[in-house]
Amino acid sequence: MKNLYLIRHAKSSWEFDVSDDKRPLNSRGLSDAELMGKHLETLVKPIDKVLCSPAKRAHQTANIILKYLNVSEDIFELEPNLYDFEGSQVIDVIKSCDNTVSTLMIFGHNHAFTSIANIYGNESIDNLPTAGCVCIQFEVDNWKDINVGKTLLNIFPKLLR
């Protein structure tokens, strides 16, 4: 059995003249990431691996949420292929995950994450909002074999405020 958590980065700021990958979270993003971390603390299964887009806003979101999940730094890794908005690179990353990993958490971007949630989950969503989390469970032993799984969680900050 494999569990996949998709967490979209929290709301980012456009007020700085920086490249897209350097945009930080804005104040709402910071508070939404905290809110999600607190909420996920009791819901998340033990995590074996965390992969994160190297974009500043994704890395900040991961750091805030992971402090609530008691995740060891040695299972955290920045993954350049998660800086993908279309989704094919993200799917490649997931499907090439080591099979010793039962629960994988990834932090990244839309439209990729909404597409992946809809391709692999059994519940359709219109949009995975910023700081939103979807968990999908697959009845397989190998990541390369994932197909449509069962959507276990759809949690959005708006529902927690």
PDB file of N, CA and C in Angstrom, residues 37-141:
ATOM      1  N   GLY A  37      -0.594  23.029   8.987  1.00  0.00           N
ATOM      2  CA  GLY A  37       0.304  22.208   9.796  1.00  0.00           C
ATOM      3  C   GLY A  37      -0.370  21.737  11.072  1.00  0.00           C
ATOM      4  N   LYS A  38      -1.020  22.663  11.761  1.00  0.00           N
ATOM      5  CA  LYS A  38      -1.727  22.316  13.007  1.00  0.00           C
ATOM      6  C   LYS A  38      -2.826  21.289  12.744  1.00  0.00           C
ATOM      7  N   HIS A  39      -3.554  21.469  11.646  1.00  0.00           N
ATOM      8  CA  HIS A  39      -4.653  20.555  11.333  1.00  0.00           C
ATOM      9  C   HIS A  39      -4.150  19.171  10.907  1.00  0.00           C
ATOM     10  N   LEU A  40      -3.109  19.143  10.103  1.00  0.00           N
ATOM     11  CA  LEU A  40      -2.590  17.870   9.601  1.00  0.00           C
ATOM     12  C   LEU A  40      -1.865  17.054  10.669  1.00  0.00           C
ATOM     13  N   GLU A  41      -1.455  17.720  11.729  1.00  0.00           N
ATOM     14  CA  GLU A  41      -0.691  17.071  12.793  1.00  0.00           C
ATOM     15  C   GLU A  41      -1.339  15.772  13.282  1.00  0.00           C
ATOM     16  N   THR A  42      -2.647  15.747  13.372  1.00  0.00           N
ATOM     17  CA  THR A  42      -3.337  14.566  13.892  1.00  0.00           C
ATOM     18  C   THR A  42      -3.848  13.638  12.792  1.00  0.00           C
ATOM     19  N   LEU A  43      -3.752  14.071  11.535  1.00  0.00           N
ATOM     20  CA  LEU A  43      -4.336  13.296  10.445  1.00  0.00           C
ATOM     21  C   LEU A  43      -3.338  12.524   9.593  1.00  0.00           C
ATOM     22  N   VAL A  44      -2.108  12.989   9.566  1.00  0.00           N
ATOM     23  CA  VAL A  44      -1.120  12.443   8.637  1.00  0.00           C
ATOM     24  C   VAL A  44      -0.533  11.139   9.160  1.00  0.00           C
ATOM     25  N   LYS A  45      -0.448  10.163   8.263  1.00  0.00           N
ATOM     26  CA  LYS A  45       0.200   8.892   8.585  1.00  0.00           C
ATOM     27  C   LYS A  45       1.700   9.135   8.707  1.00  0.00           C
ATOM     28  N   PRO A  46       2.436   8.253   9.372  1.00  0.00           N
ATOM     29  CA  PRO A  46       3.896   8.433   9.439  1.00  0.00           C
ATOM     30  C   PRO A  46       4.477   8.553   8.030  1.00  0.00           C
ATOM     31  N   ILE A  47       5.334   9.545   7.849  1.00  0.00           N
ATOM     32  CA  ILE A  47       5.876   9.864   6.529  1.00  0.00           C
ATOM     33  C   ILE A  47       7.262   9.243   6.389  1.00  0.00           C
ATOM     34  N   ASP A  48       7.492   8.607   5.231  1.00  0.00           N
ATOM     35  CA  ASP A  48       8.787   7.980   4.957  1.00  0.00           C
ATOM     36  C   ASP A  48       9.709   8.881   4.141  1.00  0.00           C
ATOM     37  N   LYS A  49       9.124   9.738   3.303  1.00  0.00           N
ATOM     38  CA  LYS A  49       9.920  10.601   2.433  1.00  0.00           C
ATOM     39  C   LYS A  49       9.150  11.870   2.135  1.00  0.00           C
ATOM     40  N   VAL A  50       9.882  13.012   2.141  1.00  0.00           N
ATOM     41  CA  VAL A  50       9.302  14.299   1.775  1.00  0.00           C
ATOM     42  C   VAL A  50      10.146  14.877   0.651  1.00  0.00           C
ATOM     43  N   LEU A  51       9.491  15.213  -0.440  1.00  0.00           N
ATOM     44  CA  LEU A  51      10.152  15.857  -1.572  1.00  0.00           C
ATOM     45  C   LEU A  51       9.496  17.217  -1.781  1.00  0.00           C
ATOM     46  N   CYS A  52      10.316  18.198  -2.128  1.00  0.00           N
ATOM     47  CA  CYS A  52       9.810  19.562  -2.231  1.00  0.00           C
ATOM     48  C   CYS A  52      10.421  20.264  -3.435  1.00  0.00           C
ATOM     49  N   SER A  53       9.578  21.019  -4.124  1.00  0.00           N
ATOM     50  CA  SER A  53      10.067  21.901  -5.174  1.00  0.00           C
ATOM     51  C   SER A  53      11.088  22.862  -4.564  1.00  0.00           C
ATOM     52  N   PRO A  54      12.126  23.217  -5.315  1.00  0.00           N
ATOM     53  CA  PRO A  54      13.107  24.159  -4.790  1.00  0.00           C
ATOM     54  C   PRO A  54      12.635  25.614  -4.765  1.00  0.00           C
ATOM     55  N   ALA A  55      11.441  25.884  -5.297  1.00  0.00           N
ATOM     56  CA  ALA A  55      10.919  27.259  -5.259  1.00  0.00           C
ATOM     57  C   ALA A  55      10.777  27.706  -3.807  1.00  0.00           C
ATOM     58  N   LYS A  56      11.144  28.954  -3.545  1.00  0.00           N
ATOM     59  CA  LYS A  56      11.142  29.469  -2.177  1.00  0.00           C
ATOM     60  C   LYS A  56       9.788  29.297  -1.495  1.00  0.00           C
ATOM     61  N   ARG A  57       8.690  29.581  -2.222  1.00  0.00           N
ATOM     62  CA  ARG A  57       7.361  29.509  -1.613  1.00  0.00           C
ATOM     63  C   ARG A  57       6.994  28.081  -1.222  1.00  0.00           C
ATOM     64  N   ALA A  58       7.424  27.099  -2.003  1.00  0.00           N
ATOM     65  CA  ALA A  58       7.163  25.693  -1.663  1.00  0.00           C
ATOM     66  C   ALA A  58       8.020  25.272  -0.473  1.00  0.00           C
ATOM     67  N   HIS A  59       9.280  25.679  -0.482  1.00  0.00           N
ATOM     68  CA  HIS A  59      10.195  25.313   0.613  1.00  0.00           C
ATOM     69  C   HIS A  59       9.733  25.936   1.934  1.00  0.00           C
ATOM     70  N   GLN A  60       9.301  27.188   1.891  1.00  0.00           N
ATOM     71  CA  GLN A  60       8.779  27.828   3.098  1.00  0.00           C
ATOM     72  C   GLN A  60       7.544  27.092   3.615  1.00  0.00           C
ATOM     73  N   THR A  61       6.643  26.748   2.721  1.00  0.00           N
ATOM     74  CA  THR A  61       5.427  26.023   3.105  1.00  0.00           C
ATOM     75  C   THR A  61       5.793  24.698   3.764  1.00  0.00           C
ATOM     76  N   ALA A  62       6.706  23.971   3.153  1.00  0.00           N
ATOM     77  CA  ALA A  62       7.138  22.677   3.707  1.00  0.00           C
ATOM     78  C   ALA A  62       7.734  22.857   5.101  1.00  0.00           C
ATOM     79  N   ASN A  63       8.597  23.826   5.266  1.00  0.00           N
ATOM     80  CA  ASN A  63       9.229  24.035   6.575  1.00  0.00           C
ATOM     81  C   ASN A  63       8.197  24.322   7.658  1.00  0.00           C
ATOM     82  N   ILE A  64       7.196  25.123   7.350  1.00  0.00           N
ATOM     83  CA  ILE A  64       6.165  25.464   8.339  1.00  0.00           C
ATOM     84  C   ILE A  64       5.313  24.240   8.665  1.00  0.00           C
ATOM     85  N   ILE A  65       4.826  23.545   7.659  1.00  0.00           N
ATOM     86  CA  ILE A  65       3.950  22.394   7.901  1.00  0.00           C
ATOM     87  C   ILE A  65       4.693  21.250   8.570  1.00  0.00           C
ATOM     88  N   LEU A  66       5.906  20.988   8.130  1.00  0.00           N
ATOM     89  CA  LEU A  66       6.647  19.831   8.659  1.00  0.00           C
ATOM     90  C   LEU A  66       7.015  19.972  10.131  1.00  0.00           C
ATOM     91  N   LYS A  67       7.122  21.198  10.630  1.00  0.00           N
ATOM     92  CA  LYS A  67       7.449  21.344  12.059  1.00  0.00           C
ATOM     93  C   LYS A  67       6.333  20.771  12.948  1.00  0.00           C
ATOM     94  N   TYR A  68       5.106  20.696  12.402  1.00  0.00           N
ATOM     95  CA  TYR A  68       3.985  20.119  13.147  1.00  0.00           C
ATOM     96  C   TYR A  68       3.909  18.594  13.008  1.00  0.00           C
ATOM     97  N   LEU A  69       4.593  18.051  12.021  1.00  0.00           N
ATOM     98  CA  LEU A  69       4.454  16.626  11.708  1.00  0.00           C
ATOM     99  C   LEU A  69       5.602  15.776  12.239  1.00  0.00           C
ATOM    100  N   ASN A  70       6.508  16.391  12.972  1.00  0.00           N
ATOM    101  CA  ASN A  70       7.613  15.661  13.589  1.00  0.00           C
ATOM    102  C   ASN A  70       8.382  14.829  12.545  1.00  0.00           C
ATOM    103  N   VAL A  71       8.738  15.485  11.452  1.00  0.00           N
ATOM    104  CA  VAL A  71       9.443  14.823  10.364  1.00  0.00           C
ATOM    105  C   VAL A  71      10.941  15.062  10.508  1.00  0.00           C
ATOM    106  N   SER A  72      11.705  14.006  10.418  1.00  0.00           N
ATOM    107  CA  SER A  72      13.160  14.092  10.504  1.00  0.00           C
ATOM    108  C   SER A  72      13.723  14.764   9.252  1.00  0.00           C
ATOM    109  N   GLU A  73      14.743  15.603   9.430  1.00  0.00           N
ATOM    110  CA  GLU A  73      15.359  16.292   8.290  1.00  0.00           C
ATOM    111  C   GLU A  73      15.989  15.325   7.296  1.00  0.00           C
ATOM    112  N   ASP A  74      16.369  14.139   7.739  1.00  0.00           N
ATOM    113  CA  ASP A  74      17.056  13.216   6.829  1.00  0.00           C
ATOM    114  C   ASP A  74      16.129  12.564   5.801  1.00  0.00           C
ATOM    115  N   ILE A  75      14.814  12.753   5.938  1.00  0.00           N
ATOM    116  CA  ILE A  75      13.903  12.229   4.905  1.00  0.00           C
ATOM    117  C   ILE A  75      13.398  13.337   3.983  1.00  0.00           C
ATOM    118  N   PHE A  76      13.909  14.566   4.186  1.00  0.00           N
ATOM    119  CA  PHE A  76      13.505  15.727   3.385  1.00  0.00           C
ATOM    120  C   PHE A  76      14.526  15.974   2.283  1.00  0.00           C
ATOM    121  N   GLU A  77      13.988  16.266   1.081  1.00  0.00           N
ATOM    122  CA  GLU A  77      14.878  16.518  -0.052  1.00  0.00           C
ATOM    123  C   GLU A  77      14.236  17.518  -1.013  1.00  0.00           C
ATOM    124  N   LEU A  78      15.045  18.463  -1.488  1.00  0.00           N
ATOM    125  CA  LEU A  78      14.572  19.338  -2.558  1.00  0.00           C
ATOM    126  C   LEU A  78      14.684  18.568  -3.862  1.00  0.00           C
ATOM    127  N   GLU A  79      13.637  18.618  -4.667  1.00  0.00           N
ATOM    128  CA  GLU A  79      13.590  17.872  -5.930  1.00  0.00           C
ATOM    129  C   GLU A  79      13.294  18.858  -7.063  1.00  0.00           C
ATOM    130  N   PRO A  80      14.304  19.193  -7.881  1.00  0.00           N
ATOM    131  CA  PRO A  80      14.106  20.171  -8.956  1.00  0.00           C
ATOM    132  C   PRO A  80      12.966  19.843  -9.913  1.00  0.00           C
ATOM    133  N   ASN A  81      12.689  18.580 -10.155  1.00  0.00           N
ATOM    134  CA  ASN A  81      11.620  18.206 -11.088  1.00  0.00           C
ATOM    135  C   ASN A  81      10.216  18.482 -10.546  1.00  0.00           C
ATOM    136  N   LEU A  82      10.110  18.879  -9.281  1.00  0.00           N
ATOM    137  CA  LEU A  82       8.800  19.269  -8.748  1.00  0.00           C
ATOM    138  C   LEU A  82       8.473  20.728  -9.058  1.00  0.00           C
ATOM    139  N   TYR A  83       9.438  21.459  -9.594  1.00  0.00           N
ATOM    140  CA  TYR A  83       9.158  22.821 -10.070  1.00  0.00           C
ATOM    141  C   TYR A  83       8.578  22.670 -11.477  1.00  0.00           C
ATOM    142  N   ASP A  84       7.371  22.146 -11.507  1.00  0.00           N
ATOM    143  CA  ASP A  84       6.686  21.745 -12.730  1.00  0.00           C
ATOM    144  C   ASP A  84       5.225  22.145 -12.570  1.00  0.00           C
ATOM    145  N   PHE A  85       4.699  22.830 -13.562  1.00  0.00           N
ATOM    146  CA  PHE A  85       3.327  23.318 -13.463  1.00  0.00           C
ATOM    147  C   PHE A  85       2.353  22.475 -14.280  1.00  0.00           C
ATOM    148  N   GLU A  86       2.877  21.642 -15.151  1.00  0.00           N
ATOM    149  CA  GLU A  86       2.061  20.814 -16.036  1.00  0.00           C
ATOM    150  C   GLU A  86       1.781  19.438 -15.419  1.00  0.00           C
ATOM    151  N   GLY A  87       2.777  18.821 -14.807  1.00  0.00           N
ATOM    152  CA  GLY A  87       2.547  17.592 -14.068  1.00  0.00           C
ATOM    153  C   GLY A  87       3.323  16.368 -14.499  1.00  0.00           C
ATOM    154  N   SER A  88       3.795  16.297 -15.730  1.00  0.00           N
ATOM    155  CA  SER A  88       4.456  15.063 -16.187  1.00  0.00           C
ATOM    156  C   SER A  88       5.740  14.782 -15.408  1.00  0.00           C
ATOM    157  N   GLN A  89       6.501  15.830 -15.093  1.00  0.00           N
ATOM    158  CA  GLN A  89       7.724  15.634 -14.298  1.00  0.00           C
ATOM    159  C   GLN A  89       7.384  15.180 -12.883  1.00  0.00           C
ATOM    160  N   VAL A  90       6.318  15.725 -12.324  1.00  0.00           N
ATOM    161  CA  VAL A  90       5.896  15.339 -10.973  1.00  0.00           C
ATOM    162  C   VAL A  90       5.505  13.861 -10.964  1.00  0.00           C
ATOM    163  N   ILE A  91       4.758  13.438 -11.956  1.00  0.00           N
ATOM    164  CA  ILE A  91       4.364  12.027 -12.048  1.00  0.00           C
ATOM    165  C   ILE A  91       5.593  11.139 -12.170  1.00  0.00           C
ATOM    166  N   ASP A  92       6.578  11.559 -12.957  1.00  0.00           N
ATOM    167  CA  ASP A  92       7.823  10.792 -13.078  1.00  0.00           C
ATOM    168  C   ASP A  92       8.526  10.665 -11.727  1.00  0.00           C
ATOM    169  N   VAL A  93       8.549  11.742 -10.952  1.00  0.00           N
ATOM    170  CA  VAL A  93       9.172  11.722  -9.628  1.00  0.00           C
ATOM    171  C   VAL A  93       8.442  10.721  -8.725  1.00  0.00           C
ATOM    172  N   ILE A  94       7.124  10.782  -8.724  1.00  0.00           N
ATOM    173  CA  ILE A  94       6.326   9.876  -7.881  1.00  0.00           C
ATOM    174  C   ILE A  94       6.556   8.427  -8.291  1.00  0.00           C
ATOM    175  N   LYS A  95       6.465   8.163  -9.585  1.00  0.00           N
ATOM    176  CA  LYS A  95       6.575   6.780 -10.066  1.00  0.00           C
ATOM    177  C   LYS A  95       7.988   6.213  -9.931  1.00  0.00           C
ATOM    178  N   SER A  96       8.977   7.073  -9.753  1.00  0.00           N
ATOM    179  CA  SER A  96      10.345   6.579  -9.580  1.00  0.00           C
ATOM    180  C   SER A  96      10.764   6.547  -8.113  1.00  0.00           C
ATOM    181  N   CYS A  97       9.822   6.807  -7.220  1.00  0.00           N
ATOM    182  CA  CYS A  97      10.109   6.778  -5.787  1.00  0.00           C
ATOM    183  C   CYS A  97      10.518   5.359  -5.371  1.00  0.00           C
ATOM    184  N   ASP A  98      11.460   5.283  -4.453  1.00  0.00           N
ATOM    185  CA  ASP A  98      11.921   3.997  -3.937  1.00  0.00           C
ATOM    186  C   ASP A  98      10.745   3.257  -3.290  1.00  0.00           C
ATOM    187  N   ASN A  99      10.625   1.983  -3.565  1.00  0.00           N
ATOM    188  CA  ASN A  99       9.477   1.211  -3.068  1.00  0.00           C
ATOM    189  C   ASN A  99       9.529   0.917  -1.576  1.00  0.00           C
ATOM    190  N   THR A 100      10.653   1.221  -0.929  1.00  0.00           N
ATOM    191  CA  THR A 100      10.693   1.111   0.532  1.00  0.00           C
ATOM    192  C   THR A 100       9.884   2.235   1.175  1.00  0.00           C
ATOM    193  N   VAL A 101       9.578   3.270   0.402  1.00  0.00           N
ATOM    194  CA  VAL A 101       8.773   4.398   0.873  1.00  0.00           C
ATOM    195  C   VAL A 101       7.296   4.022   0.739  1.00  0.00           C
ATOM    196  N   SER A 102       6.612   3.969   1.876  1.00  0.00           N
ATOM    197  CA  SER A 102       5.164   3.688   1.854  1.00  0.00           C
ATOM    198  C   SER A 102       4.352   4.967   1.790  1.00  0.00           C
ATOM    199  N   THR A 103       4.828   6.002   2.485  1.00  0.00           N
ATOM    200  CA  THR A 103       4.107   7.273   2.514  1.00  0.00           C
ATOM    201  C   THR A 103       5.033   8.384   2.042  1.00  0.00           C
ATOM    202  N   LEU A 104       4.620   9.011   0.944  1.00  0.00           N
ATOM    203  CA  LEU A 104       5.383  10.081   0.309  1.00  0.00           C
ATOM    204  C   LEU A 104       4.589  11.375   0.401  1.00  0.00           C
ATOM    205  N   MET A 105       5.269  12.442   0.816  1.00  0.00           N
ATOM    206  CA  MET A 105       4.650  13.767   0.852  1.00  0.00           C
ATOM    207  C   MET A 105       5.441  14.658  -0.097  1.00  0.00           C
ATOM    208  N   ILE A 106       4.718  15.342  -0.994  1.00  0.00           N
ATOM    209  CA  ILE A 106       5.403  16.249  -1.906  1.00  0.00           C
ATOM    210  C   ILE A 106       4.778  17.644  -1.834  1.00  0.00           C
ATOM    211  N   PHE A 107       5.643  18.653  -1.948  1.00  0.00           N
ATOM    212  CA  PHE A 107       5.238  20.054  -1.938  1.00  0.00           C
ATOM    213  C   PHE A 107       5.558  20.644  -3.300  1.00  0.00           C
ATOM    214  N   GLY A 108       4.553  21.268  -3.928  1.00  0.00           N
ATOM    215  CA  GLY A 108       4.786  21.798  -5.258  1.00  0.00           C
ATOM    216  C   GLY A 108       3.718  22.774  -5.705  1.00  0.00           C
ATOM    217  N   HIS A 109       3.344  22.676  -6.975  1.00  0.00           N
ATOM    218  CA  HIS A 109       2.638  23.746  -7.672  1.00  0.00           C
ATOM    219  C   HIS A 109       1.407  23.263  -8.443  1.00  0.00           C
ATOM    220  N   ASN A 110       0.552  24.219  -8.745  1.00  0.00           N
ATOM    221  CA  ASN A 110      -0.544  24.016  -9.671  1.00  0.00           C
ATOM    222  C   ASN A 110      -0.081  24.457 -11.042  1.00  0.00           C
ATOM    223  N   HIS A 111      -0.650  23.988 -12.018  1.00  0.00           N
ATOM    224  CA  HIS A 111      -1.813  23.169 -12.277  1.00  0.00           C
ATOM    225  C   HIS A 111      -1.489  21.696 -12.112  1.00  0.00           C
ATOM    226  N   ALA A 112      -0.211  21.415 -11.944  1.00  0.00           N
ATOM    227  CA  ALA A 112       0.235  20.024 -11.830  1.00  0.00           C
ATOM    228  C   ALA A 112      -0.496  19.276 -10.720  1.00  0.00           C
ATOM    229  N   PHE A 113      -0.584  19.864  -9.537  1.00  0.00           N
ATOM    230  CA  PHE A 113      -1.135  19.124  -8.403  1.00  0.00           C
ATOM    231  C   PHE A 113      -2.634  18.885  -8.539  1.00  0.00           C
ATOM    232  N   THR A 114      -3.373  19.844  -9.063  1.00  0.00           N
ATOM    233  CA  THR A 114      -4.799  19.617  -9.294  1.00  0.00           C
ATOM    234  C   THR A 114      -4.979  18.497 -10.316  1.00  0.00           C
ATOM    235  N   SER A 115      -4.203  18.532 -11.380  1.00  0.00           N
ATOM    236  CA  SER A 115      -4.292  17.489 -12.413  1.00  0.00           C
ATOM    237  C   SER A 115      -3.988  16.114 -11.838  1.00  0.00           C
ATOM    238  N   ILE A 116      -2.932  16.030 -11.061  1.00  0.00           N
ATOM    239  CA  ILE A 116      -2.532  14.735 -10.481  1.00  0.00           C
ATOM    240  C   ILE A 116      -3.591  14.232  -9.499  1.00  0.00           C
ATOM    241  N   ALA A 117      -4.140  15.140  -8.695  1.00  0.00           N
ATOM    242  CA  ALA A 117      -5.207  14.752  -7.756  1.00  0.00           C
ATOM    243  C   ALA A 117      -6.403  14.184  -8.513  1.00  0.00           C
ATOM    244  N   ASN A 118      -6.696  14.751  -9.676  1.00  0.00           N
ATOM    245  CA  ASN A 118      -7.838  14.287 -10.465  1.00  0.00           C
ATOM    246  C   ASN A 118      -7.526  13.045 -11.286  1.00  0.00           C
ATOM    247  N   ILE A 119      -6.311  12.884 -11.726  1.00  0.00           N
ATOM    248  CA  ILE A 119      -5.915  11.688 -12.488  1.00  0.00           C
ATOM    249  C   ILE A 119      -5.865  10.463 -11.579  1.00  0.00           C
ATOM    250  N   TYR A 120      -5.306  10.639 -10.380  1.00  0.00           N
ATOM    251  CA  TYR A 120      -5.043   9.488  -9.514  1.00  0.00           C
ATOM    252  C   TYR A 120      -6.019   9.326  -8.356  1.00  0.00           C
ATOM    253  N   GLY A 121      -6.763  10.351  -8.021  1.00  0.00           N
ATOM    254  CA  GLY A 121      -7.738  10.231  -6.940  1.00  0.00           C
ATOM    255  C   GLY A 121      -9.101   9.822  -7.471  1.00  0.00           C
ATOM    256  N   ASN A 122      -9.937   9.302  -6.596  1.00  0.00           N
ATOM    257  CA  ASN A 122     -11.279   8.898  -7.035  1.00  0.00           C
ATOM    258  C   ASN A 122     -12.325   9.970  -6.748  1.00  0.00           C
ATOM    259  N   GLU A 123     -11.899  11.144  -6.293  1.00  0.00           N
ATOM    260  CA  GLU A 123     -12.786  12.286  -6.096  1.00  0.00           C
ATOM    261  C   GLU A 123     -12.236  13.448  -6.904  1.00  0.00           C
ATOM    262  N   SER A 124     -13.085  14.063  -7.684  1.00  0.00           N
ATOM    263  CA  SER A 124     -12.656  15.177  -8.524  1.00  0.00           C
ATOM    264  C   SER A 124     -12.679  16.488  -7.737  1.00  0.00           C
ATOM    265  N   ILE A 125     -11.668  17.336  -7.990  1.00  0.00           N
ATOM    266  CA  ILE A 125     -11.643  18.674  -7.402  1.00  0.00           C
ATOM    267  C   ILE A 125     -11.485  19.681  -8.539  1.00  0.00           C
ATOM    268  N   ASP A 126     -12.067  20.861  -8.357  1.00  0.00           N
ATOM    269  CA  ASP A 126     -11.926  21.911  -9.363  1.00  0.00           C
ATOM    270  C   ASP A 126     -10.534  22.521  -9.316  1.00  0.00           C
ATOM    271  N   ASN A 127     -10.011  22.677  -8.110  1.00  0.00           N
ATOM    272  CA  ASN A 127      -8.739  23.351  -7.934  1.00  0.00           C
ATOM    273  C   ASN A 127      -8.162  22.997  -6.571  1.00  0.00           C
ATOM    274  N   LEU A 128      -6.895  22.671  -6.538  1.00  0.00           N
ATOM    275  CA  LEU A 128      -6.213  22.510  -5.250  1.00  0.00           C
ATOM    276  C   LEU A 128      -5.705  23.897  -4.877  1.00  0.00           C
ATOM    277  N   PRO A 129      -6.339  24.536  -3.901  1.00  0.00           N
ATOM    278  CA  PRO A 129      -5.966  25.909  -3.571  1.00  0.00           C
ATOM    279  C   PRO A 129      -4.607  25.969  -2.879  1.00  0.00           C
ATOM    280  N   THR A 130      -4.076  27.166  -2.786  1.00  0.00           N
ATOM    281  CA  THR A 130      -2.802  27.337  -2.094  1.00  0.00           C
ATOM    282  C   THR A 130      -2.917  26.777  -0.673  1.00  0.00           C
ATOM    283  N   ALA A 131      -1.865  26.083  -0.266  1.00  0.00           N
ATOM    284  CA  ALA A 131      -1.761  25.395   1.027  1.00  0.00           C
ATOM    285  C   ALA A 131      -2.729  24.223   1.166  1.00  0.00           C
ATOM    286  N   GLY A 132      -3.419  23.860   0.091  1.00  0.00           N
ATOM    287  CA  GLY A 132      -4.330  22.722   0.128  1.00  0.00           C
ATOM    288  C   GLY A 132      -3.579  21.405   0.121  1.00  0.00           C
ATOM    289  N   CYS A 133      -4.214  20.388   0.675  1.00  0.00           N
ATOM    290  CA  CYS A 133      -3.613  19.055   0.774  1.00  0.00           C
ATOM    291  C   CYS A 133      -4.602  17.998   0.304  1.00  0.00           C
ATOM    292  N   VAL A 134      -4.103  17.080  -0.512  1.00  0.00           N
ATOM    293  CA  VAL A 134      -4.867  15.917  -0.946  1.00  0.00           C
ATOM    294  C   VAL A 134      -4.026  14.695  -0.596  1.00  0.00           C
ATOM    295  N   CYS A 135      -4.669  13.669  -0.059  1.00  0.00           N
ATOM    296  CA  CYS A 135      -3.988  12.395   0.188  1.00  0.00           C
ATOM    297  C   CYS A 135      -4.701  11.305  -0.603  1.00  0.00           C
ATOM    298  N   ILE A 136      -3.909  10.533  -1.335  1.00  0.00           N
ATOM    299  CA  ILE A 136      -4.443   9.436  -2.134  1.00  0.00           C
ATOM    300  C   ILE A 136      -3.735   8.152  -1.716  1.00  0.00           C
ATOM    301  N   GLN A 137      -4.515   7.111  -1.526  1.00  0.00           N
ATOM    302  CA  GLN A 137      -3.976   5.799  -1.145  1.00  0.00           C
ATOM    303  C   GLN A 137      -4.107   4.837  -2.322  1.00  0.00           C
ATOM    304  N   PHE A 138      -3.024   4.100  -2.571  1.00  0.00           N
ATOM    305  CA  PHE A 138      -2.984   3.164  -3.690  1.00  0.00           C
ATOM    306  C   PHE A 138      -2.770   1.748  -3.175  1.00  0.00           C
ATOM    307  N   GLU A 139      -3.521   0.812  -3.716  1.00  0.00           N
ATOM    308  CA  GLU A 139      -3.401  -0.604  -3.343  1.00  0.00           C
ATOM    309  C   GLU A 139      -2.339  -1.285  -4.209  1.00  0.00           C
ATOM    310  N   VAL A 140      -1.117  -0.785  -4.148  1.00  0.00           N
ATOM    311  CA  VAL A 140      -0.001  -1.342  -4.913  1.00  0.00           C
ATOM    312  C   VAL A 140       1.222  -1.429  -4.009  1.00  0.00           C
ATOM    313  N   ASP A 141       2.208  -2.204  -4.444  1.00  0.00           N
ATOM    314  CA  ASP A 141       3.467  -2.305  -3.711  1.00  0.00           C
ATOM    315  C   ASP A 141       4.576  -1.483  -4.352  1.00  0.00           C
TER     316      ASP A 141
END
